[in-house]
Every structure is written in structure tokens, then in C-alpha cells.
mmCIF file of C-alpha atoms in Angstrom:
data_model
loop_
_atom_site.group_PDB
_atom_site.id
_atom_site.type_symbol
_atom_site.label_atom_id
_atom_site.label_comp_id
_atom_site.label_asym_id
_atom_site.label_seq_id
_atom_site.Cartn_x
_atom_site.Cartn_y
_atom_site.Cartn_z
ATOM 1 C CA UNK A 1 0.000 0.000 0.000
ATOM 2 C CA UNK A 2 1.356 3.418 -0.918
ATOM 3 C CA UNK A 3 1.974 5.785 1.988
ATOM 4 C CA UNK A 4 0.205 9.131 1.995
ATOM 5 C CA UNK A 5 3.206 11.067 3.189
ATOM 6 C CA UNK A 6 6.939 10.654 3.567
ATOM 7 C CA UNK A 7 8.062 8.950 6.752
ATOM 8 C CA UNK A 8 10.091 10.886 9.287
ATOM 9 C CA UNK A 9 12.853 8.880 10.923
ATOM 10 C CA UNK A 10 15.105 9.517 13.894
ATOM 11 C CA UNK A 11 18.143 7.566 15.019
ATOM 12 C CA UNK A 12 18.501 6.132 18.506
ATOM 13 C CA UNK A 13 21.002 4.232 20.598
ATOM 14 C CA UNK A 14 20.550 2.322 23.859
ATOM 15 C CA UNK A 15 23.111 1.990 26.634
ATOM 16 C CA UNK A 16 23.467 0.409 30.053
ATOM 17 C CA UNK A 17 24.569 3.105 32.505
ATOM 18 C CA UNK A 18 26.576 2.992 35.749
ATOM 19 C CA UNK A 19 28.266 -0.214 34.679
ATOM 20 C CA UNK A 20 31.137 -1.428 32.504
ATOM 21 C CA UNK A 21 29.304 -4.645 31.637
ATOM 22 C CA UNK A 22 26.457 -5.120 29.183
ATOM 23 C CA UNK A 23 23.077 -6.154 30.568
ATOM 24 C CA UNK A 24 23.782 -4.648 33.970
ATOM 25 C CA UNK A 25 23.265 -1.109 35.243
ATOM 26 C CA UNK A 26 20.297 1.010 34.186
ATOM 27 C CA UNK A 27 19.110 0.932 30.532
ATOM 28 C CA UNK A 28 18.800 4.237 28.686
ATOM 29 C CA UNK A 29 17.560 5.223 25.226
ATOM 30 C CA UNK A 30 19.034 8.294 23.497
ATOM 31 C CA UNK A 31 17.110 9.695 20.517
ATOM 32 C CA UNK A 32 18.954 12.059 18.186
ATOM 33 C CA UNK A 33 16.678 14.977 17.277
ATOM 34 C CA UNK A 34 17.265 15.855 13.590
ATOM 35 C CA UNK A 35 18.866 19.182 12.766
ATOM 36 C CA UNK A 36 16.074 20.267 10.456
ATOM 37 C CA UNK A 37 13.109 19.318 12.658
ATOM 38 C CA UNK A 38 11.935 19.440 16.230
ATOM 39 C CA UNK A 39 9.901 16.778 17.975
ATOM 40 C CA UNK A 40 6.754 17.887 19.753
ATOM 41 C CA UNK A 41 6.332 17.247 23.476
ATOM 42 C CA UNK A 42 3.595 14.761 22.635
ATOM 43 C CA UNK A 43 5.835 12.857 20.203
ATOM 44 C CA UNK A 44 8.693 12.713 22.715
ATOM 45 C CA UNK A 45 6.304 11.416 25.355
ATOM 46 C CA UNK A 46 5.014 8.743 22.952
ATOM 47 C CA UNK A 47 8.568 7.653 22.134
ATOM 48 C CA UNK A 48 9.546 7.464 25.815
ATOM 49 C CA UNK A 49 6.478 5.341 26.495
ATOM 50 C CA UNK A 50 7.385 3.072 23.570
ATOM 51 C CA UNK A 51 10.883 2.414 24.939
ATOM 52 C CA UNK A 52 9.376 1.924 28.413
ATOM 53 C CA UNK A 53 12.684 2.630 30.169
ATOM 54 C CA UNK A 54 12.851 4.609 33.386
ATOM 55 C CA UNK A 55 14.095 7.538 31.245
ATOM 56 C CA UNK A 56 14.648 8.390 27.589
ATOM 57 C CA UNK A 57 16.900 11.240 26.397
ATOM 58 C CA UNK A 58 16.277 13.481 23.376
ATOM 59 C CA UNK A 59 19.628 14.887 22.299
ATOM 60 C CA UNK A 60 19.662 18.024 20.147
ATOM 61 C CA UNK A 61 22.378 18.946 17.635
ATOM 62 C CA UNK A 62 24.660 21.893 18.399
ATOM 63 C CA UNK A 63 22.927 25.237 17.761
ATOM 64 C CA UNK A 64 23.687 27.092 14.549
ATOM 65 C CA UNK A 65 27.124 28.591 14.965
ATOM 66 C CA UNK A 66 27.573 26.665 18.216
ATOM 67 C CA UNK A 67 30.084 24.014 19.168
ATOM 68 C CA UNK A 68 29.866 20.276 19.834
ATOM 69 C CA UNK A 69 30.822 21.043 23.428
ATOM 70 C CA UNK A 70 27.448 22.637 24.169
ATOM 71 C CA UNK A 71 24.412 20.395 23.725
ATOM 72 C CA UNK A 72 20.785 20.555 24.812
ATOM 73 C CA UNK A 73 19.034 17.412 26.013
ATOM 74 C CA UNK A 74 15.528 16.652 27.307
ATOM 75 C CA UNK A 75 14.714 13.820 29.708
ATOM 76 C CA UNK A 76 11.389 11.986 29.693
ATOM 77 C CA UNK A 77 9.994 9.190 31.827
ATOM 78 C CA UNK A 78 7.062 7.157 30.507
ATOM 79 C CA UNK A 79 4.681 9.776 31.929
ATOM 80 C CA UNK A 80 6.428 13.171 32.131
ATOM 81 C CA UNK A 81 9.447 15.344 31.420
ATOM 82 C CA UNK A 82 12.059 15.756 34.172
ATOM 83 C CA UNK A 83 14.244 18.800 34.934
ATOM 84 C CA UNK A 84 17.225 16.564 35.658
ATOM 85 C CA UNK A 85 18.091 12.908 36.204
ATOM 86 C CA UNK A 86 21.418 11.281 36.891
ATOM 87 C CA UNK A 87 21.682 8.151 34.784
ATOM 88 C CA UNK A 88 20.447 9.889 31.583
ATOM 89 C CA UNK A 89 23.121 12.540 32.127
ATOM 90 C CA UNK A 90 25.997 10.086 32.575
ATOM 91 C CA UNK A 91 24.762 7.916 29.703
ATOM 92 C CA UNK A 92 24.502 10.903 27.346
ATOM 93 C CA UNK A 93 28.016 12.043 28.248
ATOM 94 C CA UNK A 94 29.573 8.637 27.583
ATOM 95 C CA UNK A 95 27.686 8.460 24.283
ATOM 96 C CA UNK A 96 28.938 11.879 23.177
ATOM 97 C CA UNK A 97 32.561 11.089 23.988
ATOM 98 C CA UNK A 98 32.799 7.494 22.769
ATOM 99 C CA UNK A 99 30.276 6.962 19.973
ATOM 100 C CA UNK A 100 32.012 6.276 16.679
ATOM 101 C CA UNK A 101 29.182 7.887 14.683
ATOM 102 C CA UNK A 102 29.696 11.334 16.222
ATOM 103 C CA UNK A 103 30.962 13.486 13.351
ATOM 104 C CA UNK A 104 32.979 15.641 15.742
ATOM 105 C CA UNK A 105 33.139 14.291 19.298
ATOM 106 C CA UNK A 106 34.032 16.799 22.029
ATOM 107 C CA UNK A 107 37.565 16.834 23.442
ATOM 108 C CA UNK A 108 37.474 16.160 27.190
ATOM 109 C CA UNK A 109 34.718 18.444 28.447
ATOM 110 C CA UNK A 110 31.190 19.388 27.451
ATOM 111 C CA UNK A 111 28.264 21.416 28.770
ATOM 112 C CA UNK A 112 24.830 19.818 28.680
ATOM 113 C CA UNK A 113 21.844 22.133 28.831
ATOM 114 C CA UNK A 114 19.173 20.523 31.033
ATOM 115 C CA UNK A 115 15.881 22.022 32.146
ATOM 116 C CA UNK A 116 17.401 22.324 35.639
ATOM 117 C CA UNK A 117 20.353 24.317 34.288
ATOM 118 C CA UNK A 118 23.740 23.829 32.589
ATOM 119 C CA UNK A 119 25.785 20.769 33.538
ATOM 120 C CA UNK A 120 29.547 20.993 33.070
ATOM 121 C CA UNK A 121 31.083 17.566 32.575
ATOM 122 C CA UNK A 122 34.437 15.919 31.952
ATOM 123 C CA UNK A 123 35.442 12.549 30.576
ATOM 124 C CA UNK A 124 38.494 10.469 31.443
ATOM 125 C CA UNK A 125 39.361 8.453 28.354
ATOM 126 C CA UNK A 126 41.618 6.098 30.307
ATOM 127 C CA UNK A 127 39.047 5.094 32.916
ATOM 128 C CA UNK A 128 36.100 5.744 30.541
ATOM 129 C CA UNK A 129 34.251 7.454 33.390
ATOM 130 C CA UNK A 130 32.203 10.631 32.975
ATOM 131 C CA UNK A 131 31.932 13.185 35.792
ATOM 132 C CA UNK A 132 29.164 15.790 35.848
ATOM 133 C CA UNK A 133 28.878 18.786 38.152
ATOM 134 C CA UNK A 134 25.141 18.564 38.570
ATOM 135 C CA UNK A 135 22.670 21.382 39.284
ATOM 136 C CA UNK A 136 21.670 21.280 42.915
ATOM 137 C CA UNK A 137 19.652 23.150 45.466
ATOM 138 C CA UNK A 138 19.805 20.654 48.308
ATOM 139 C CA UNK A 139 16.979 20.958 50.797
ATOM 140 C CA UNK A 140 16.411 18.777 53.854
ATOM 141 C CA UNK A 141 12.760 19.545 54.486
ATOM 142 C CA UNK A 142 11.834 20.447 58.044
ATOM 143 C CA UNK A 143 9.056 17.878 58.360
ATOM 144 C CA UNK A 144 10.289 14.277 58.031
ATOM 145 C CA UNK A 145 8.113 11.382 56.885
ATOM 146 C CA UNK A 146 6.615 9.300 59.720
ATOM 147 C CA UNK A 147 7.828 5.711 59.730
ATOM 148 C CA UNK A 148 4.216 4.505 59.786
ATOM 149 C CA UNK A 149 3.645 6.057 56.346
ATOM 150 C CA UNK A 150 6.482 3.893 55.037
ATOM 151 C CA UNK A 151 5.337 0.742 56.843
ATOM 152 C CA UNK A 152 1.901 1.182 55.271
ATOM 153 C CA UNK A 153 3.402 0.682 51.795
ATOM 154 C CA UNK A 154 6.242 -1.667 52.820
ATOM 155 C CA UNK A 155 4.612 -4.175 55.195
ATOM 156 C CA UNK A 156 7.714 -6.398 54.989
ATOM 157 C CA UNK A 157 9.492 -3.746 57.081
ATOM 158 C CA UNK A 158 7.145 -4.241 60.036
ATOM 159 C CA UNK A 159 9.590 -6.646 61.674
ATOM 160 C CA UNK A 160 12.308 -3.963 61.457
ATOM 161 C CA UNK A 161 10.201 -1.228 63.037
ATOM 162 C CA UNK A 162 12.076 -1.312 66.357
ATOM 163 C CA UNK A 163 15.411 -0.845 64.543
ATOM 164 C CA UNK A 164 14.421 2.117 62.365
ATOM 165 C CA UNK A 165 14.092 5.729 63.444
ATOM 166 C CA UNK A 166 10.468 6.856 63.976
ATOM 167 C CA UNK A 167 10.724 9.284 61.045
ATOM 168 C CA UNK A 168 12.770 9.477 57.823
ATOM 169 C CA UNK A 169 14.222 12.550 56.109
ATOM 170 C CA UNK A 170 12.530 14.081 53.057
ATOM 171 C CA UNK A 171 15.286 15.557 50.864
ATOM 172 C CA UNK A 172 15.373 17.357 47.487
ATOM 173 C CA UNK A 173 18.437 17.562 45.253
ATOM 174 C CA UNK A 174 16.624 20.146 43.078
ATOM 175 C CA UNK A 175 13.030 21.296 43.082
ATOM 176 C CA UNK A 176 10.975 18.524 41.511
ATOM 177 C CA UNK A 177 13.358 15.678 42.466
ATOM 178 C CA UNK A 178 12.581 14.647 46.051
ATOM 179 C CA UNK A 179 13.271 11.378 47.874
ATOM 180 C CA UNK A 180 12.491 9.759 51.224
ATOM 181 C CA UNK A 181 15.733 8.331 52.672
ATOM 182 C CA UNK A 182 15.364 5.213 54.821
ATOM 183 C CA UNK A 183 18.315 3.797 56.772
ATOM 184 C CA UNK A 184 17.892 0.030 57.197
ATOM 185 C CA UNK A 185 19.752 -1.868 59.954
ATOM 186 C CA UNK A 186 21.498 -4.383 57.669
ATOM 187 C CA UNK A 187 22.356 -4.721 53.974
ATOM 188 C CA UNK A 188 20.407 -7.993 53.846
ATOM 189 C CA UNK A 189 17.209 -6.106 54.716
ATOM 190 C CA UNK A 190 17.199 -4.567 51.233
ATOM 191 C CA UNK A 191 16.198 -7.924 49.767
ATOM 192 C CA UNK A 192 12.994 -7.930 51.847
ATOM 193 C CA UNK A 193 11.548 -4.804 50.235
ATOM 194 C CA UNK A 194 8.619 -5.150 47.834
ATOM 195 C CA UNK A 195 7.975 -3.353 44.564
ATOM 196 C CA UNK A 196 4.795 -2.663 42.645
ATOM 197 C CA UNK A 197 2.851 -1.245 45.576
ATOM 198 C CA UNK A 198 1.469 2.255 46.096
ATOM 199 C CA UNK A 199 3.618 5.231 46.961
ATOM 200 C CA UNK A 200 3.414 7.415 50.039
ATOM 201 C CA UNK A 201 0.371 9.671 49.978
ATOM 202 C CA UNK A 202 1.811 12.971 48.720
ATOM 203 C CA UNK A 203 -0.754 14.871 50.752
ATOM 204 C CA UNK A 204 0.973 13.652 53.923
ATOM 205 C CA UNK A 205 4.391 15.004 52.870
ATOM 206 C CA UNK A 206 5.439 18.453 54.034
ATOM 207 C CA UNK A 207 7.842 20.277 51.739
ATOM 208 C CA UNK A 208 9.349 23.516 52.993
ATOM 209 C CA UNK A 209 7.876 26.746 51.641
ATOM 210 C CA UNK A 210 8.847 27.351 48.030
ATOM 211 C CA UNK A 211 9.382 23.652 47.266
ATOM 212 C CA UNK A 212 6.786 21.454 45.814
ATOM 213 C CA UNK A 213 38.378 16.090 55.894
ATOM 214 C CA UNK A 214 37.821 13.894 52.682
ATOM 215 C CA UNK A 215 36.187 10.482 53.186
ATOM 216 C CA UNK A 216 35.110 7.647 50.925
ATOM 217 C CA UNK A 217 31.985 5.751 51.925
ATOM 218 C CA UNK A 218 30.442 2.687 50.262
ATOM 219 C CA UNK A 219 26.679 2.282 50.475
ATOM 220 C CA UNK A 220 24.195 -0.343 49.265
ATOM 221 C CA UNK A 221 20.777 0.972 48.282
ATOM 222 C CA UNK A 222 17.531 0.264 46.468
ATOM 223 C CA UNK A 223 15.244 2.860 44.857
ATOM 224 C CA UNK A 224 11.604 1.804 44.610
ATOM 225 C CA UNK A 225 9.103 3.967 42.761
ATOM 226 C CA UNK A 226 5.339 3.952 43.394
ATOM 227 C CA UNK A 227 3.168 1.362 41.664
ATOM 228 C CA UNK A 228 5.276 0.373 38.698
ATOM 229 C CA UNK A 229 8.943 -0.293 39.196
ATOM 230 C CA UNK A 230 12.293 -0.498 40.889
ATOM 231 C CA UNK A 231 15.146 1.501 39.363
ATOM 232 C CA UNK A 232 18.521 -0.268 39.020
ATOM 233 C CA UNK A 233 20.554 2.974 39.144
ATOM 234 C CA UNK A 234 19.263 6.428 40.078
ATOM 235 C CA UNK A 235 21.822 9.238 39.867
ATOM 236 C CA UNK A 236 19.527 11.912 41.293
ATOM 237 C CA UNK A 237 18.610 9.736 44.300
ATOM 238 C CA UNK A 238 22.272 8.833 44.851
ATOM 239 C CA UNK A 239 23.188 12.544 44.694
ATOM 240 C CA UNK A 240 20.413 13.346 47.152
ATOM 241 C CA UNK A 241 21.628 10.668 49.568
ATOM 242 C CA UNK A 242 25.258 11.781 49.295
ATOM 243 C CA UNK A 243 24.325 15.424 49.912
ATOM 244 C CA UNK A 244 22.198 14.491 52.916
ATOM 245 C CA UNK A 245 24.920 12.336 54.506
ATOM 246 C CA UNK A 246 27.553 15.041 53.935
ATOM 247 C CA UNK A 247 25.306 17.636 55.575
ATOM 248 C CA UNK A 248 24.729 15.280 58.506
ATOM 249 C CA UNK A 249 28.485 15.197 59.100
ATOM 250 C CA UNK A 250 28.728 18.944 58.503
ATOM 251 C CA UNK A 251 32.507 19.456 58.508
ATOM 252 C CA UNK A 252 33.149 22.878 56.969
ATOM 253 C CA UNK A 253 34.934 22.828 53.616
ATOM 254 C CA UNK A 254 35.073 19.020 53.568
ATOM 255 C CA UNK A 255 34.644 16.913 50.435
ATOM 256 C CA UNK A 256 32.988 13.508 50.808
ATOM 257 C CA UNK A 257 33.189 10.687 48.273
ATOM 258 C CA UNK A 258 30.551 7.963 47.991
ATOM 259 C CA UNK A 259 30.254 4.784 45.935
ATOM 260 C CA UNK A 260 26.632 3.706 45.928
ATOM 261 C CA UNK A 261 25.822 0.170 44.785
ATOM 262 C CA UNK A 262 22.283 -0.248 43.475
ATOM 263 C CA UNK A 263 20.289 -2.778 41.468
ATOM 264 C CA UNK A 264 21.931 -5.865 42.973
ATOM 265 C CA UNK A 265 18.667 -7.450 44.103
ATOM 266 C CA UNK A 266 17.237 -7.176 40.566
ATOM 267 C CA UNK A 267 20.345 -8.584 38.872
ATOM 268 C CA UNK A 268 21.579 -5.279 37.400
ATOM 269 C CA UNK A 269 24.542 -4.322 39.595
ATOM 270 C CA UNK A 270 25.293 -0.605 39.255
ATOM 271 C CA UNK A 271 28.111 1.518 40.711
ATOM 272 C CA UNK A 272 27.300 5.214 41.143
ATOM 273 C CA UNK A 273 29.975 7.723 42.155
ATOM 274 C CA UNK A 274 28.990 10.863 44.085
ATOM 275 C CA UNK A 275 31.300 13.559 45.456
ATOM 276 C CA UNK A 276 29.864 16.262 47.713
ATOM 277 C CA UNK A 277 31.756 19.352 48.855
ATOM 278 C CA UNK A 278 30.423 21.479 51.715
ATOM 279 C CA UNK A 279 30.913 25.244 51.926
ATOM 280 C CA UNK A 280 32.975 27.065 54.546
ATOM 281 C CA UNK A 281 30.082 26.983 57.021
ATOM 282 C CA UNK A 282 29.470 23.246 56.728
ATOM 283 C CA UNK A 283 25.735 23.964 56.517
ATOM 284 C CA UNK A 284 25.325 24.111 52.742
ATOM 285 C CA UNK A 285 26.402 22.090 49.707
ATOM 286 C CA UNK A 286 28.929 23.848 47.480
ATOM 287 C CA UNK A 287 29.266 21.245 44.749
ATOM 288 C CA UNK A 288 27.910 17.827 43.756
ATOM 289 C CA UNK A 289 29.704 15.681 41.175
ATOM 290 C CA UNK A 290 28.034 12.557 39.797
ATOM 291 C CA UNK A 291 30.204 9.999 37.997
ATOM 292 C CA UNK A 292 29.882 6.672 36.244
ATOM 293 C CA UNK A 293 30.440 4.684 33.085
ATOM 294 C CA UNK A 294 28.181 3.219 30.393
ATOM 295 C CA UNK A 295 28.281 0.655 27.586
ATOM 296 C CA UNK A 296 26.453 0.748 24.267
ATOM 297 C CA UNK A 297 23.826 -1.954 23.678
ATOM 298 C CA UNK A 298 21.977 -1.245 20.423
ATOM 299 C CA UNK A 299 21.450 1.225 17.598
ATOM 300 C CA UNK A 300 18.479 1.733 15.326
ATOM 301 C CA UNK A 301 15.929 3.980 13.595
ATOM 302 C CA UNK A 302 12.487 5.069 14.723
ATOM 303 C CA UNK A 303 9.652 6.050 12.395
ATOM 304 C CA UNK A 304 7.714 8.962 13.900
#
């Protein structure tokens, strides 16, 4: 049957992020937006839903007269656009620096333009690890989340109730990216958590007004989202956790280094690097650097 109009195609690539091994880490799709056309918000949302990954990136070509070292990218989940997310950022950086099909790959640094602001990043070609100085406005909200609200959605934690603090911190890395941080007594307790259940009732959360010595620390974590899924590697959540722990220690001018292992229980081991530097008061975050690697999985063409 003859088609009524010419097909529009876009190229894509998929990667596994926060890992050096294929079929581990967190999958990511990157869609190259053509130079001579823009994709509508609705089309980008449809494409993200088609991939059905936790996030899909839409990478724009350099602006007219611009350089390859300054690129815009949009991040979509299956339901909405995000201002920032960690694993799409690291995956996009590795793709830009290592993909053989890039006509003119950047040297060793690049600036990505996210909705949350510019992200200055560097790439070490020997270690093949990208580091991104991420936008941040860290906020530990004054009203924590009662433990009972968490037990209501994670009944398997009932037996741990006596070992967990009666409330858990509610922390934002930027406005629009907020996480409840739960400190479990033992690493083995992570395996007892359940996925696929409801999330905490947002009406019970209390954001603050206006918000809707160097150490290396290794942490095991899981990140469970309401209703649908567990995420094998979440850069924004890892950055939030690192910032919160650094602020808890509060040593003025100190930089803390974290390696956060995630996704082990779901068979997709991920290693997320986070460095957090406090300011001279020790009460505020000066800089957050997210780091990790990625490996390419597939390449193809979409008809839109």
C-alpha cells in the first residue's frame, strides 16, 4: 500500500549506565533529534512510552554557529518530562565522547543544557568514566516522613520497626526531584523490600515553603518507585543521599566521596559515584559531582 506522506525517521542508541558490563546497570535510550526538525512534546512522550525505560533522552544537535561542546538534552519518563536525572546525564556524556558515529566528538569536556540548568562535565578516556557537576539546590525539608507512612506501603518492614528511626528525612536535590531516605539496619534487609505497591500519599508530605576532611563511603541501596517499578541505578537519588549524609556530618569545607551500589537485588549491579563538597560553614552544599560509566547496547531507527 502506498503511503500518503513521507516517513520521518530519527536515530537512537541504547546503553546500560553505571556499569562497565552489558546487561547490567540502568538501561537508557538516546534519541537524536534531527537538525532540520523538532519533535513535539507529545511525540517525545510517545517515544519514551514506547521504549518503556525509566528515562529516555532526546539529544539536540549543536545550535547554529555553536560548538559540539554545548548540547541541549531533554529527559522523559514514561509519563512526564524531568528537569534533571542522573543516569540519563551520565549515559549521554559517555555516548557523546565514545560513539564512533559522532561526526565531531568533544575533546574532554562538554556542557549539557538541562531544564534544571547547565551541567559541566568531563570525561576520562583512560578510565572511561564521565563526571558531571550537577545542578543542585539541596533541601532537607523540616518535616520528616513518619515511619508509619512507610510501613503502610512496605509491610515487609514491620519486623524492622524497632530498629528504624520513627521518622525518615525528606530531601530534594533540586526542586521537583525529592526522595524519602530510609536507613535500614542491615544490607540484607534490602532484599525484603517489595515493589509494585502504592507510593506514600503525597498529601501527607510536608515540603518547605517554596518547594513542591575527605572520606570515601560505600553504600548499598535500592530505589523503589510507586506502583510500577524499581530503578537499578538512580543518579539523582544517589546525589540526594550523598548530599544528605555530607550535611549530617557537617565538617566545613570538607569533600565527601561515595560509591553507591544499586540494582543488585534485581540482577543489574550498578556503581554510582557521588562527590559532595560542603561550603565554609558546613551547613550548605557547594558542589555535587556525579560519575559513572556506560556501555552501548543497540542502535536503530524510529519512524515517527
